Coordinates of C-alpha atoms in Angstrom, one line a residue:
Chain Y
X1 CA 47.4 126.1 73.9
X2 CA 46.7 128.4 76.8
X3 CA 46.9 132.2 76.7
X4 CA 46.4 134.3 79.8
X5 CA 46.4 138.0 79.1
X6 CA 46.0 141.1 81.3
X7 CA 44.7 139.0 84.2
X8 CA 43.8 140.7 87.5
X9 CA 42.7 138.5 90.3
X10 CA 41.6 139.4 93.8
X11 CA 40.4 137.4 96.8
X12 CA 37.8 139.5 98.7
X13 CA 39.2 143.0 99.0
X14 CA 42.8 142.0 98.4
X15 CA 44.2 142.3 94.9
X16 CA 46.6 139.3 94.3
X17 CA 48.1 140.5 91.1
X18 CA 47.3 142.9 88.2
X19 CA 47.8 142.6 84.5
X20 CA 49.4 139.2 84.5
X21 CA 50.1 137.6 81.1
X22 CA 51.3 134.1 80.5
X23 CA 51.4 131.7 77.6
X24 CA 51.6 127.9 77.7
X25 CA 52.5 126.2 74.5
X26 CA 52.1 122.5 73.5
X27 CA 55.1 120.5 74.7
X28 CA 56.0 123.0 77.4
X29 CA 56.0 122.9 81.2
X30 CA 55.8 126.1 83.2
X31 CA 56.8 126.2 86.9
X32 CA 54.8 128.9 88.7
X33 CA 56.8 130.3 91.6
X34 CA 56.1 133.0 94.0
X35 CA 55.8 133.7 97.7
X36 CA 53.1 132.2 99.9
X37 CA 49.9 134.2 99.2
X38 CA 51.2 135.6 95.9
X39 CA 48.3 133.9 94.1
X40 CA 49.7 130.8 92.5
X41 CA 46.7 128.6 93.5
X42 CA 44.3 131.4 92.6
X43 CA 45.8 131.7 89.1
X44 CA 45.4 128.0 88.6
X45 CA 41.8 128.1 89.9
X46 CA 41.1 131.0 87.5
X47 CA 42.5 128.9 84.5
X48 CA 40.3 126.0 85.6
X49 CA 37.3 128.3 85.6
X50 CA 36.6 128.1 89.4
X51 CA 37.6 131.8 90.0
X52 CA 36.2 134.7 88.0
X53 CA 38.9 137.2 87.2
X54 CA 38.4 141.0 87.8
X55 CA 39.9 141.7 84.4
X56 CA 41.7 140.0 81.6
X57 CA 41.1 136.9 79.5
X58 CA 41.9 133.2 79.6
X59 CA 41.8 131.6 76.2
X60 CA 42.4 128.0 75.1
X61 CA 43.5 128.4 71.5
X62 CA 40.5 128.3 69.2
X63 CA 38.4 126.3 71.7
X64 CA 35.4 127.7 73.6
X65 CA 36.6 128.0 77.2
X66 CA 33.8 126.0 78.9
X67 CA 34.3 123.2 76.3
X68 CA 38.1 123.3 76.7
X69 CA 37.7 123.0 80.5
X70 CA 35.4 120.0 80.2
X71 CA 37.5 118.1 77.7
X72 CA 41.1 119.2 77.8
X73 CA 42.0 120.1 81.4
X74 CA 43.4 118.0 84.3
X75 CA 43.2 119.5 87.7
X76 CA 45.3 118.3 90.7
X77 CA 45.0 120.6 93.7
X78 CA 45.8 120.4 97.4
X79 CA 42.5 118.5 97.8
X80 CA 42.5 115.2 96.0
X81 CA 38.7 114.7 95.8
X82 CA 39.1 111.2 97.2
X83 CA 36.4 109.9 99.6
X84 CA 38.1 108.4 102.6
X85 CA 35.5 105.8 103.3
X86 CA 35.5 104.2 99.8
X87 CA 38.0 101.8 98.4
X88 CA 40.9 103.1 96.3
X89 CA 39.7 101.0 93.4
X90 CA 36.2 102.6 93.4
X91 CA 37.5 106.1 93.7
X92 CA 40.1 105.7 90.9
X93 CA 37.4 104.1 88.7
X94 CA 35.0 107.0 89.3
X95 CA 37.5 109.8 88.9
X96 CA 39.1 108.4 85.8
X97 CA 35.8 107.3 84.1
X98 CA 34.2 110.6 84.9
X99 CA 37.0 112.4 83.1
X100 CA 36.6 110.0 80.2
X101 CA 39.1 107.1 80.7
X102 CA 38.5 103.6 79.5
X103 CA 39.5 100.4 81.3
X104 CA 42.8 100.1 79.4
X105 CA 43.8 103.6 80.5
X106 CA 43.0 102.8 84.1
X107 CA 45.0 99.6 84.0
X108 CA 48.0 101.4 82.5
X109 CA 47.8 104.1 85.3
X110 CA 47.7 101.4 87.9
X111 CA 50.8 99.8 86.5
X112 CA 52.8 103.0 86.1
X113 CA 52.0 104.2 89.6
X114 CA 52.3 100.8 91.2
X115 CA 48.9 101.0 92.8
X116 CA 47.9 97.4 92.5
X117 CA 48.6 96.5 96.1
X118 CA 46.6 99.6 97.3
X119 CA 43.4 99.1 95.3
X120 CA 41.6 97.0 97.8
X121 CA 42.3 99.4 100.7
X122 CA 40.0 102.1 101.9
X123 CA 41.3 105.6 101.0
X124 CA 41.6 106.5 104.7
X125 CA 44.2 103.7 105.1
X126 CA 46.5 105.2 102.6
X127 CA 49.4 107.6 103.5
X128 CA 49.5 111.1 102.1
X129 CA 52.0 110.1 99.4
X130 CA 49.9 107.0 98.4
X131 CA 46.8 109.2 98.2
X132 CA 48.7 111.6 95.9
X133 CA 49.7 108.7 93.6
X134 CA 46.1 107.5 93.5
X135 CA 44.9 111.0 92.6
X136 CA 47.7 111.4 90.0
X137 CA 46.5 108.1 88.4
X138 CA 43.5 109.9 86.8
X139 CA 45.9 112.1 84.9
X140 CA 47.6 109.1 83.4
X141 CA 44.4 107.1 82.8
X142 CA 42.7 109.9 80.9
X143 CA 44.6 111.6 78.1
X144 CA 43.9 115.4 78.4
X145 CA 46.5 117.8 77.1
X146 CA 46.7 120.5 79.8
X147 CA 47.7 119.6 83.3
X148 CA 47.1 122.1 86.1
X149 CA 49.0 121.0 89.2
X150 CA 49.2 122.7 92.6
X151 CA 52.2 121.6 94.6
X152 CA 52.0 118.1 93.0
X153 CA 55.0 116.7 94.9
X154 CA 54.4 118.0 98.4
X155 CA 53.6 114.6 100.1
X156 CA 55.8 112.4 97.9
X157 CA 59.1 110.7 98.8
X158 CA 62.2 111.2 96.6
X159 CA 61.6 108.0 94.6
X160 CA 58.1 109.0 93.6
X161 CA 59.1 112.6 92.9
X162 CA 61.5 111.2 90.4
X163 CA 58.9 108.7 89.0
X164 CA 56.2 111.4 88.6
X165 CA 58.8 113.7 87.1
X166 CA 59.4 111.1 84.4
X167 CA 55.6 110.8 83.8
X168 CA 55.3 114.5 83.5
X169 CA 58.3 114.6 81.1
X170 CA 56.6 111.9 79.0
X171 CA 53.4 114.0 78.9
X172 CA 55.3 117.1 77.7
X173 CA 57.3 115.1 75.2
X174 CA 54.0 113.8 73.7
X175 CA 52.9 117.4 73.1
X176 CA 51.1 118.0 76.4
X177 CA 51.4 121.1 78.5
X178 CA 51.9 121.5 82.3
X179 CA 51.3 124.5 84.5
X180 CA 52.4 123.7 88.0
X181 CA 52.6 125.8 91.1
X182 CA 55.8 124.8 93.0
X183 CA 58.2 125.8 95.7
X184 CA 60.9 123.3 94.7
X185 CA 62.2 123.1 91.1
X186 CA 60.2 120.8 88.9
X187 CA 62.0 117.6 88.0
X188 CA 61.2 118.2 84.3
X189 CA 62.5 120.7 81.7
X190 CA 60.4 123.7 82.7
X191 CA 60.3 127.4 82.1
X192 CA 60.0 129.3 85.4
X193 CA 57.4 132.0 85.8
X194 CA 57.5 134.1 88.9
X195 CA 54.3 135.9 89.9
X196 CA 56.0 137.9 92.6
X197 CA 55.9 138.3 96.3
X198 CA 52.2 139.1 96.8
X199 CA 51.0 142.1 98.8
Chain M
X1 CA 28.7 104.3 79.6
X2 CA 27.7 107.9 79.7
X3 CA 29.3 110.3 82.1
X4 CA 26.1 111.1 83.9
X5 CA 25.3 107.4 84.6
X6 CA 28.8 107.1 86.1
X7 CA 28.1 110.0 88.4
X8 CA 24.6 108.7 89.2
X9 CA 25.9 105.3 90.2
X10 CA 28.6 106.9 92.4
X11 CA 26.0 109.0 94.1
X12 CA 23.9 105.9 94.9
X13 CA 26.9 104.1 96.3
X14 CA 27.8 107.1 98.4
X15 CA 24.3 107.4 99.7
X16 CA 24.3 103.8 100.9
X17 CA 28.0 103.8 102.1
X18 CA 28.9 104.2 105.7
X19 CA 25.9 102.8 107.5
X20 CA 23.0 103.2 105.0
X21 CA 21.8 106.8 105.2
X22 CA 18.4 105.9 103.6
X23 CA 17.6 103.5 106.4
X24 CA 18.5 106.2 108.9
X25 CA 16.0 108.6 107.2
X26 CA 13.3 105.9 107.3
X27 CA 14.0 105.3 110.9
X28 CA 13.8 109.0 111.7
X29 CA 10.5 109.2 109.7
X30 CA 8.9 106.3 111.7
X31 CA 10.2 107.7 115.0
X32 CA 8.5 111.0 114.3
X33 CA 5.2 109.5 113.4
X34 CA 5.3 107.2 116.4
X35 CA 6.0 110.2 118.7
X36 CA 3.0 112.2 117.5
X37 CA 0.2 109.8 118.9
X38 CA 2.2 109.6 122.1
X39 CA 2.5 113.3 122.4
X40 CA -1.1 114.1 121.3
X41 CA -2.8 111.4 123.2
X42 CA -3.7 108.0 121.9
X43 CA -7.2 108.7 120.6
X44 CA -7.2 107.7 116.9
X45 CA -10.4 109.6 116.2
X46 CA -8.8 112.8 117.4
X47 CA -5.7 112.2 115.3
X48 CA -7.3 111.1 112.1
X49 CA -8.2 114.6 110.7
X50 CA -4.5 115.7 110.9
X51 CA -2.9 112.4 110.1
X52 CA -2.2 113.3 106.4
X53 CA -0.7 116.6 107.4
X54 CA 1.5 115.1 110.1
X55 CA 2.7 112.3 107.8
X56 CA 3.7 114.9 105.2
X57 CA 5.4 117.1 107.7
X58 CA 7.4 114.1 108.9
X59 CA 8.2 113.2 105.3
X60 CA 9.5 116.7 104.7
X61 CA 11.7 116.7 107.8
X62 CA 13.1 113.2 107.0
X63 CA 14.0 114.4 103.5
X64 CA 16.3 117.1 104.9
X65 CA 18.5 114.7 106.9
X66 CA 21.0 113.6 104.2
X67 CA 21.0 116.8 102.1
X68 CA 24.3 118.0 103.6
X69 CA 26.0 115.0 102.0
X70 CA 24.8 116.0 98.5
X71 CA 27.3 118.8 97.7
X72 CA 29.1 119.8 100.9
X73 CA 31.2 116.6 101.2
X74 CA 32.3 117.0 97.6
X75 CA 33.1 120.6 98.2
X76 CA 35.2 119.9 101.3
X77 CA 37.3 117.2 99.8
X78 CA 37.8 118.8 96.4
X79 CA 35.7 116.3 94.4
X80 CA 33.4 119.1 93.3
X81 CA 36.4 120.7 91.5
X82 CA 37.0 117.4 89.7
X83 CA 33.3 117.0 88.9
X84 CA 33.2 120.5 87.4
X85 CA 35.9 119.6 84.9
X86 CA 34.0 116.5 83.8
X87 CA 32.2 116.3 80.4
X88 CA 28.7 117.1 81.7
X89 CA 27.7 120.7 82.5
X90 CA 27.1 121.5 86.2
X91 CA 23.4 121.9 85.5
X92 CA 23.1 118.2 84.6
X93 CA 25.3 117.3 87.5
X94 CA 22.9 118.9 89.9
X95 CA 20.0 117.1 88.2
X96 CA 21.8 113.8 88.3
X97 CA 22.6 114.2 92.0
X98 CA 19.0 115.2 92.8
X99 CA 17.7 112.2 90.9
X100 CA 20.1 109.9 92.8
X101 CA 19.0 111.5 96.1
X102 CA 15.4 110.7 95.2
X103 CA 16.1 107.1 94.3
X104 CA 18.4 106.5 97.3
X105 CA 16.4 108.4 100.0
X106 CA 13.0 109.5 98.6
X107 CA 11.8 106.2 97.3
X108 CA 12.6 104.3 100.6
X109 CA 10.8 107.1 102.4
X110 CA 7.8 106.8 100.1
X111 CA 7.7 103.0 100.7
X112 CA 7.8 103.7 104.5
X113 CA 5.1 106.4 104.2
X114 CA 2.0 104.0 104.2
X115 CA 3.3 102.4 107.5
X116 CA 3.7 105.9 109.0
X117 CA 0.3 107.0 107.8
X118 CA -1.5 104.0 109.2
X119 CA 0.3 104.5 112.6
X120 CA -1.2 108.0 112.5
X121 CA -4.7 106.6 112.0
X122 CA -5.3 106.5 108.3
X123 CA -7.0 103.4 107.0
X124 CA -5.0 100.8 105.1
X125 CA -7.1 101.3 101.9
X126 CA -5.5 104.8 101.7
X127 CA -2.0 103.2 101.5
X128 CA -1.6 103.2 97.7
X129 CA -2.5 106.9 97.6
X130 CA -0.1 107.7 100.4
X131 CA 2.7 105.9 98.6
X132 CA 2.0 107.5 95.2
X133 CA 1.8 111.0 96.6
X134 CA 4.9 110.5 98.7
X135 CA 6.8 109.2 95.6
X136 CA 5.9 112.3 93.7
X137 CA 6.5 114.6 96.7
X138 CA 9.9 113.1 97.5
X139 CA 11.1 114.0 94.0
X140 CA 10.1 117.6 94.7
X141 CA 11.9 117.4 98.1
X142 CA 15.0 116.0 96.4
X143 CA 15.0 118.7 93.7
X144 CA 14.4 121.7 96.0
X145 CA 16.6 120.1 98.6
X146 CA 19.4 120.0 96.2
X147 CA 19.0 123.7 95.5
X148 CA 19.1 124.4 99.2
X149 CA 22.2 122.3 99.6
X150 CA 23.9 124.1 96.8
X151 CA 23.0 127.5 98.2
X152 CA 24.3 126.6 101.6
X153 CA 27.7 125.4 100.2
X154 CA 30.8 126.6 102.1
X155 CA 29.0 128.0 105.1
X156 CA 30.2 126.7 108.4
X157 CA 26.7 125.7 109.7
X158 CA 25.7 124.1 106.5
X159 CA 23.3 121.5 107.8
X160 CA 21.2 123.9 109.8
X161 CA 21.3 126.5 107.1
X162 CA 20.0 123.9 104.5
X163 CA 17.1 123.2 106.8
X164 CA 16.2 126.9 107.2
X165 CA 16.6 127.6 103.4
X166 CA 14.7 124.5 102.3
X167 CA 11.8 124.2 104.7
X168 CA 9.9 127.2 103.3
X169 CA 10.4 125.8 99.8
X170 CA 8.8 122.5 101.1
X171 CA 5.5 124.3 102.0
X172 CA 3.8 123.8 98.6
X173 CA 4.4 120.0 98.3
X174 CA 3.4 119.5 102.0
X175 CA 0.1 121.5 101.4
X176 CA -0.7 119.7 98.1
X177 CA 0.4 116.2 99.4
X178 CA -1.6 116.5 102.6
X179 CA -4.5 117.9 100.5
X180 CA -4.4 114.8 98.3
X181 CA -4.7 112.6 101.4
X182 CA -7.5 114.6 102.9
X183 CA -9.5 114.4 99.6
X184 CA -8.9 110.7 99.5
X185 CA -10.1 110.3 103.1
X186 CA -13.2 112.3 102.3
X187 CA -14.0 110.2 99.3
X188 CA -13.1 112.9 96.8
X189 CA -10.8 112.4 93.8
X190 CA -7.2 113.3 94.8
X191 CA -6.5 114.1 91.2
X192 CA -6.4 117.9 91.4
X193 CA -4.0 117.9 94.5
X194 CA -1.8 115.4 92.8
X195 CA -1.7 117.5 89.6
X196 CA -0.6 120.5 91.7
X197 CA 2.0 118.4 93.4
X198 CA 3.3 117.2 90.0
X199 CA 3.4 120.8 88.7
X200 CA 5.5 121.8 91.7
X201 CA 8.0 118.9 90.8
X202 CA 8.2 120.1 87.2
X203 CA 8.8 123.6 88.3
X204 CA 11.6 122.5 90.7
X205 CA 13.1 120.4 87.9
X206 CA 13.4 123.5 85.7
X207 CA 14.7 125.9 88.4
X208 CA 17.0 123.7 90.5
X209 CA 19.6 122.8 87.8
X210 CA 20.3 126.4 86.8
X211 CA 20.1 128.0 90.3
X212 CA 22.0 125.1 91.9
X213 CA 24.8 125.2 89.3
X214 CA 25.1 129.0 89.7
X215 CA 25.3 128.5 93.5
X216 CA 28.0 125.9 93.1
X217 CA 30.1 128.1 90.8
X218 CA 29.8 130.9 93.3
X219 CA 31.0 128.6 96.1
X220 CA 34.0 127.4 94.1
X221 CA 35.3 130.9 93.5

């Protein structure tokens, strides 16, 4: 589903890693680990097409990369892309619809993530954990096979870590794939991939 | 509903959110044009020859005000990453955002322009020409403004940088627009100047999407 081969990435003058290869199959979750600054986020950004690698290739099966990124990828980074002055309902509706969700998908995501009571609030009134749940809702609302997650659990409490873990497990069980940068173990069956200590 | 219309409607909502940015731009436009007679002396006869030029200068400056909102906010809060993974290519995203900028800010400014021009000493019978030329010119300002906003992405002094990048690009429409008004005042057909203004808009419509999308990709890396 995703094949990274011989990847070399640098930020400015600093080389993050050289010749990194990684495969992600359908129905598989990979937990990216590594020290701070080792390049976990940069690897995810390169897969999403935001960062141009110095060398190596990133392939999405038989799909053309630009097309795969526009139709098959979900991205959840440190920044959630939510506008703090707008209502949660408007932001969820835009994010999910932009990525291709229909109304039924959005309703299902609202139910699964218990967002109903938050929808009429402005995003600025939400806590960090509530914002994360709202951002996560677009992944549930829009079926896309590959999820790229950067520290998805950081602001969440224990209950929601478990709940999101179950949703991730369900995604993997349905044949989806997850590549997640994490410090703590993922609450799903996942293969660990350590990219090292950085330089 | 197509993806681009979803984005377009969001851009319009964002432009009007938080205190009505377009009204602010119109207020700034009117303030500038009221200041000029006060600063240059109240003699309408002395002001009339430069009225068209001053009106266009004020229009150009007012068009810059909300450009920083166009890409920089989405870059800061991560929404640009999300938008880049949507179904539409970035080139069309840039075009949709510029079109929304024109509808949200440019059109209200064009509607305000006749009032500003009359304040500066143009006669009311010039009002339709002022509004029409401003409507076309504002589309050019929105397109090249979007390009400037994309080029300034990620820099710490984004707002100021946008103004410095964009103002030189605004020279042709200001010249053609003011030229159209001058021809109108002198009883000549404004057609040739309006044609040049339209040509500028078409040129910007071709260049902005590609150059703007490249600048955004560069800023995301």
